[in-house]
Amino acid sequence: DEKGKLCALAFKVIHDHKKGLITYCRVYSGILKQGANILNVRENKKERVMRICQISAEDMEEIREVKAGDICAILGLKNISTGDTLVLDSDKWDPLLEGIKAPPPVFFCAIEPETQSGYDPLMEALNYLQKEDPSFHLTVPSQSDTGQTLISGMGELHLEIIKHRLDTHYKVRSTLGRPQVSYKGTITSRVGREFYHEHLLGTKKQEARINITIFPNERGAGNTLDFGGDHEDINIDKSTWLEITKALREGFEGSMQRGVPIGFPVVDMGVIINSFEVTPDSTTSSFRTCIMKAILQLSEQANPIILEPIMKMELSVDDTYLGGVLSDLNRQRRASIREVSRVNKMQVVLADVPLREMMSYSTYLRGTTKGTGSYIMEFIRYDPITPNISEQVVKEVRGLI
């Protein structure tokens, strides 16, 4: 509808050495005009549209506006990623179009420039790649436990492609660490109590008191934060209430990034703030710190476990090698065989298998089947790992193996 409010989808973002970031958009309603002030709904960031181009193969012709139903390229946007929804800032509405659904990354590794002077170009290139590819994630040193720059993706090949693009397109030389499986942590018990946090900033005391409960959510439900109980008796104005609840949410989100066990990101945890107490010495930073310490301490008491990524695997192999391949999957790789069927002249095996056991599997399969076997995998879920595997993972993470 051309007469409606502007709503457009940035379905692809790519980097060009001459033109910078190019955002390919489809307009679903309204009209996008040159010079318009637009809002990225997901990031809540504003941009000004300086150049709009009509695309014809590799040629771009600059135009002044794009109507509903049309596709265009916008040049010069800085805060847009693939899959973002764009609206006019003046329209004051926030529809969210369905972008690309990227599964969570299951591999990560450290990356560093070959020279110290290459750090800034490397970070710039990685940020561009993150805007282009929703399945690629970048963790900067200040966000990682190890103080390293980490990149995450869908597999070893994905990370190798990222490295190749850095070398060839961005001309940035870098070194990758050993790819590692991306584990998660969660809890299995419900616990809760009151927490008090106090610290001195100079000579001024800052304090916060909260009563908090944590509990396991259903698998796949994600992390949730709720304010339970009766907060109507808290004698504070609305703006103070909003500032404190915002600080509590920030502390909650921060604690989910590095939790138990041993610093893995936390999934499927529910948190309820039953009550909190505000005094003249209370500050937003003290509440933020208080909830982070509370969640960490309670998580250690809530029987935390490690979750590993499980992949759906489809493997094609000749009859001659089927027995050996199935034996290896069952005995060595903890696979759950779901189906074995014949397709044309090949046997097709469908199985669920832990990603941990599939490291360098392509090399094994190629050697065992003399190059005739092939397989594909995709992520399906996270499952708890057994205690003996959990001990191995902890030792690996701590560098003891």
Coordinates of N, CA, C and O in Angstrom, one line a residue, residues 140-228:
V140 N 33.6 -9.3 21.4 CA 34.8 -8.4 21.6 C 35.5 -8.8 22.9 O 34.9 -9.4 23.8
P141 N 36.8 -8.4 23.1 CA 37.5 -8.8 24.3 C 36.8 -8.5 25.6 O 36.8 -9.2 26.6
S142 N 36.2 -7.3 25.7 CA 35.5 -6.9 26.9 C 34.3 -7.7 27.3 O 33.8 -7.7 28.4
Q143 N 33.8 -8.5 26.3 CA 32.6 -9.3 26.6 C 33.0 -10.8 26.8 O 32.1 -11.6 27.2
S144 N 34.2 -11.2 26.6 CA 34.6 -12.6 26.7 C 35.4 -12.8 28.0 O 36.0 -11.9 28.5
D145 N 35.2 -14.0 28.6 CA 35.9 -14.4 29.8 C 37.4 -14.4 29.7 O 38.1 -14.1 30.6
T146 N 37.9 -14.8 28.5 CA 39.3 -14.9 28.2 C 40.0 -13.6 27.8 O 41.2 -13.5 27.7
G147 N 39.2 -12.5 27.6 CA 39.8 -11.3 27.1 C 40.2 -11.4 25.6 O 41.0 -10.5 25.2
Q148 N 39.7 -12.4 24.9 CA 40.1 -12.5 23.5 C 38.9 -12.1 22.6 O 37.8 -12.0 23.0
T149 N 39.2 -11.8 21.3 CA 38.2 -11.6 20.3 C 37.7 -13.0 19.8 O 38.6 -13.8 19.4
L150 N 36.4 -13.3 19.9 CA 35.9 -14.6 19.6 C 34.9 -14.4 18.4 O 34.2 -13.5 18.3
I151 N 35.0 -15.4 17.5 CA 34.0 -15.4 16.4 C 33.3 -16.8 16.5 O 33.8 -17.8 16.8
S152 N 32.0 -16.7 16.2 CA 31.1 -17.9 16.3 C 30.3 -18.1 15.0 O 29.9 -17.1 14.3
G153 N 30.1 -19.4 14.6 CA 29.4 -19.6 13.4 C 28.8 -21.0 13.4 O 28.7 -21.7 14.5
M154 N 28.3 -21.5 12.3 CA 27.6 -22.7 12.2 C 28.4 -24.0 12.0 O 27.9 -25.1 11.9
G155 N 29.7 -23.8 11.8 CA 30.6 -25.0 11.7 C 32.0 -24.6 11.3 O 32.3 -23.4 11.2
E156 N 32.9 -25.6 11.3 CA 34.3 -25.3 11.0 C 34.4 -24.7 9.6 O 35.2 -23.7 9.4
L157 N 33.6 -25.1 8.6 CA 33.7 -24.6 7.3 C 33.3 -23.1 7.3 O 33.9 -22.3 6.6
H158 N 32.2 -22.8 8.0 CA 31.7 -21.4 8.1 C 32.9 -20.5 8.6 O 33.1 -19.4 8.0
L159 N 33.6 -20.9 9.6 CA 34.6 -20.1 10.2 C 35.8 -20.0 9.2 O 36.5 -18.9 9.1
E160 N 36.0 -21.1 8.5 CA 37.1 -21.0 7.5 C 36.7 -20.0 6.3 O 37.6 -19.3 5.8
I161 N 35.5 -20.0 6.0 CA 35.0 -19.0 4.9 C 35.2 -17.6 5.4 O 35.6 -16.7 4.7
I162 N 34.8 -17.4 6.7 CA 35.1 -16.0 7.3 C 36.5 -15.6 7.2 O 36.9 -14.5 6.8
K163 N 37.4 -16.6 7.5 CA 38.8 -16.3 7.5 C 39.2 -16.0 6.0 O 40.0 -15.1 5.8
H164 N 38.7 -16.7 5.1 CA 39.1 -16.5 3.7 C 38.6 -15.2 3.2 O 39.3 -14.5 2.5
R165 N 37.4 -14.7 3.6 CA 36.9 -13.4 3.2 C 37.8 -12.3 3.8 O 38.0 -11.3 3.2
L166 N 38.2 -12.5 5.1 CA 39.1 -11.5 5.7 C 40.4 -11.4 4.9 O 40.9 -10.3 4.6
D167 N 40.9 -12.5 4.4 CA 42.2 -12.5 3.7 C 42.0 -11.9 2.3 O 42.9 -11.1 1.8
T168 N 40.9 -12.3 1.6 CA 40.8 -11.9 0.2 C 40.1 -10.6 -0.1 O 40.5 -9.8 -0.9
H169 N 38.9 -10.4 0.6 CA 38.1 -9.3 0.3 C 38.6 -8.1 1.1 O 38.7 -6.9 0.6
Y170 N 38.9 -8.3 2.4 CA 39.2 -7.1 3.3 C 40.7 -6.9 3.4 O 41.2 -5.9 4.0
K171 N 41.5 -7.9 2.9 CA 43.0 -7.8 2.9 C 43.5 -7.6 4.3 O 44.5 -6.9 4.6
V172 N 42.9 -8.4 5.3 CA 43.3 -8.3 6.7 C 43.9 -9.7 7.0 O 43.2 -10.7 7.0
R173 N 45.1 -9.8 7.4 CA 45.7 -11.0 7.8 C 45.5 -11.3 9.2 O 45.7 -10.5 10.1
S174 N 45.0 -12.5 9.5 CA 44.6 -12.9 10.9 C 45.0 -14.3 11.2 O 45.3 -15.1 10.3
T175 N 44.9 -14.7 12.4 CA 45.2 -16.1 12.9 C 44.0 -16.6 13.7 O 43.5 -15.9 14.6
L176 N 43.5 -17.8 13.3 CA 42.4 -18.4 14.0 C 42.9 -19.4 15.0 O 43.9 -20.2 14.8
G177 N 42.2 -19.4 16.2 CA 42.5 -20.5 17.2 C 41.8 -21.8 16.8 O 41.1 -21.9 15.8
R178 N 41.9 -22.8 17.6 CA 41.3 -24.1 17.3 C 39.8 -23.9 17.5 O 39.3 -23.4 18.6
P179 N 39.0 -24.4 16.5 CA 37.5 -24.3 16.7 C 37.0 -25.1 17.9 O 37.6 -26.2 18.2
Q180 N 36.1 -24.6 18.6 CA 35.6 -25.2 19.8 C 34.0 -25.2 19.8 O 33.4 -24.3 19.2
V181 N 33.5 -26.3 20.4 CA 32.0 -26.4 20.4 C 31.4 -25.3 21.4 O 32.0 -25.1 22.5
S182 N 30.3 -24.7 21.0 CA 29.7 -23.7 21.8 C 28.7 -24.4 22.8 O 27.6 -24.8 22.4
Y183 N 29.1 -24.6 24.0 CA 28.3 -25.2 25.1 C 27.4 -24.1 25.7 O 27.7 -22.9 25.7
K184 N 26.3 -24.5 26.4 CA 25.5 -23.7 27.2 C 25.4 -24.2 28.6 O 25.6 -25.4 28.8
G185 N 24.9 -23.4 29.5 CA 24.6 -23.8 30.9 C 23.2 -23.6 31.2 O 22.5 -22.6 30.7
T186 N 22.6 -24.4 32.1 CA 21.3 -24.1 32.7 C 21.2 -24.7 34.1 O 22.2 -25.3 34.6
I187 N 20.1 -24.5 34.7 CA 19.9 -25.0 36.1 C 18.7 -26.0 36.1 O 17.9 -26.1 35.1
T188 N 18.7 -26.8 37.1 CA 17.7 -27.9 37.2 C 16.8 -27.8 38.5 O 15.9 -28.6 38.7
S189 N 17.1 -26.8 39.4 CA 16.3 -26.7 40.6 C 15.9 -25.3 40.8 O 16.4 -24.3 40.3
R190 N 14.9 -25.1 41.7 CA 14.3 -23.8 42.0 C 14.9 -23.4 43.4 O 14.8 -24.1 44.4
V191 N 15.5 -22.2 43.4 CA 16.0 -21.7 44.7 C 15.8 -20.2 44.7 O 15.6 -19.5 43.7
G192 N 15.8 -19.6 45.9 CA 15.6 -18.2 46.1 C 15.8 -17.7 47.5 O 15.7 -18.5 48.5
R193 N 16.2 -16.5 47.6 CA 16.3 -15.8 49.0 C 16.6 -14.4 48.8 O 16.6 -13.8 47.7
E194 N 16.7 -13.7 49.9 CA 17.0 -12.2 49.8 C 18.5 -11.9 49.8 O 19.3 -12.7 50.3
F195 N 18.9 -10.9 49.0 CA 20.3 -10.5 48.8 C 20.4 -9.0 49.1 O 19.6 -8.2 48.8
Y196 N 21.5 -8.7 49.8 CA 21.9 -7.3 50.1 C 23.3 -7.0 49.5 O 24.2 -7.8 49.7
H197 N 23.4 -5.9 48.8 CA 24.7 -5.5 48.2 C 25.0 -4.1 48.7 O 24.1 -3.2 48.7
E198 N 26.3 -3.9 49.1 CA 26.7 -2.6 49.6 C 28.1 -2.4 49.2 O 29.0 -3.3 49.2
H199 N 28.4 -1.2 48.7 CA 29.8 -0.8 48.4 C 30.0 0.7 48.6 O 29.0 1.4 48.6
L200 N 31.2 1.1 48.7 CA 31.5 2.5 48.9 C 32.1 3.1 47.6 O 33.0 2.5 46.9
L201 N 31.5 4.2 47.1 CA 32.1 5.0 46.0 C 32.6 6.2 46.6 O 31.9 7.2 46.8
G202 N 34.0 6.2 46.8 CA 34.6 7.3 47.5 C 34.2 7.2 49.0 O 34.5 6.2 49.6
T203 N 33.5 8.2 49.5 CA 33.0 8.1 50.9 C 31.5 7.9 50.9 O 30.9 7.8 52.0
K204 N 30.8 7.8 49.8 CA 29.4 7.6 49.7 C 29.0 6.1 49.6 O 29.5 5.4 48.8
K205 N 28.1 5.7 50.5 CA 27.7 4.3 50.5 C 26.6 4.1 49.4 O 25.7 5.0 49.3
Q206 N 26.6 3.0 48.7 CA 25.6 2.6 47.7 C 25.1 1.2 48.1 O 25.9 0.3 48.4
E207 N 23.8 1.1 48.1 CA 23.3 -0.2 48.5 C 22.0 -0.6 47.7 O 21.4 0.2 47.1
A208 N 21.7 -1.9 47.8 CA 20.5 -2.4 47.1 C 20.1 -3.7 47.9 O 21.0 -4.5 48.3
R209 N 18.8 -3.9 47.9 CA 18.3 -5.2 48.6 C 17.2 -5.7 47.7 O 16.3 -5.0 47.3
I210 N 17.3 -7.0 47.3 CA 16.3 -7.6 46.5 C 16.0 -9.0 47.0 O 16.8 -9.7 47.7
N211 N 14.8 -9.5 46.8 CA 14.4 -10.9 47.1 C 14.1 -11.5 45.7 O 13.3 -11.1 45.0
I212 N 14.8 -12.6 45.4 CA 14.9 -13.1 44.1 C 14.7 -14.6 44.1 O 15.2 -15.3 45.0
T213 N 14.1 -15.2 43.1 CA 13.9 -16.6 42.9 C 14.3 -17.0 41.5 O 14.0 -16.3 40.5
I214 N 15.1 -18.1 41.3 CA 15.4 -18.6 40.0 C 14.9 -20.0 39.9 O 14.8 -20.7 40.8
F215 N 14.5 -20.4 38.6 CA 14.0 -21.7 38.4 C 14.2 -22.1 37.0 O 14.4 -21.2 36.1
P216 N 14.2 -23.4 36.7 CA 14.4 -23.9 35.3 C 13.2 -23.7 34.4 O 12.1 -24.1 34.8
N217 N 13.4 -23.1 33.3 CA 12.3 -23.0 32.3 C 12.3 -24.3 31.4 O 13.2 -25.0 31.4
E218 N 11.2 -24.4 30.7 CA 11.1 -25.6 29.8 C 12.2 -25.4 28.7 O 12.5 -24.3 28.3
R219 N 12.7 -26.5 28.2 CA 13.7 -26.4 27.2 C 13.3 -25.7 26.0 O 12.2 -26.0 25.4
G220 N 14.0 -24.7 25.6 CA 13.6 -23.9 24.4 C 12.8 -22.7 24.7 O 12.6 -21.8 23.8
A221 N 12.4 -22.5 26.0 CA 11.6 -21.3 26.4 C 12.4 -20.1 26.5 O 11.9 -19.0 26.5
G222 N 13.7 -20.2 26.6 CA 14.6 -19.0 26.8 C 14.7 -18.5 28.2 O 14.1 -19.1 29.1
N223 N 15.4 -17.4 28.4 CA 15.5 -16.8 29.7 C 14.4 -15.7 29.9 O 14.1 -15.0 29.0
T224 N 13.8 -15.7 31.1 CA 12.7 -14.8 31.4 C 13.0 -14.1 32.7 O 13.6 -14.7 33.6
L225 N 12.5 -12.9 32.7 CA 12.6 -12.1 34.0 C 11.2 -11.5 34.3 O 10.6 -10.8 33.4
D226 N 10.7 -11.7 35.4 CA 9.4 -11.2 35.8 C 9.5 -10.5 37.2 O 10.3 -10.9 38.0
F227 N 8.6 -9.6 37.4 CA 8.5 -8.9 38.7 C 7.3 -9.4 39.4 O 6.2 -9.0 39.1
G228 N 7.5 -10.3 40.3 CA 6.4 -10.9 41.0 C 6.1 -10.1 42.3 O 6.6 -9.0 42.6

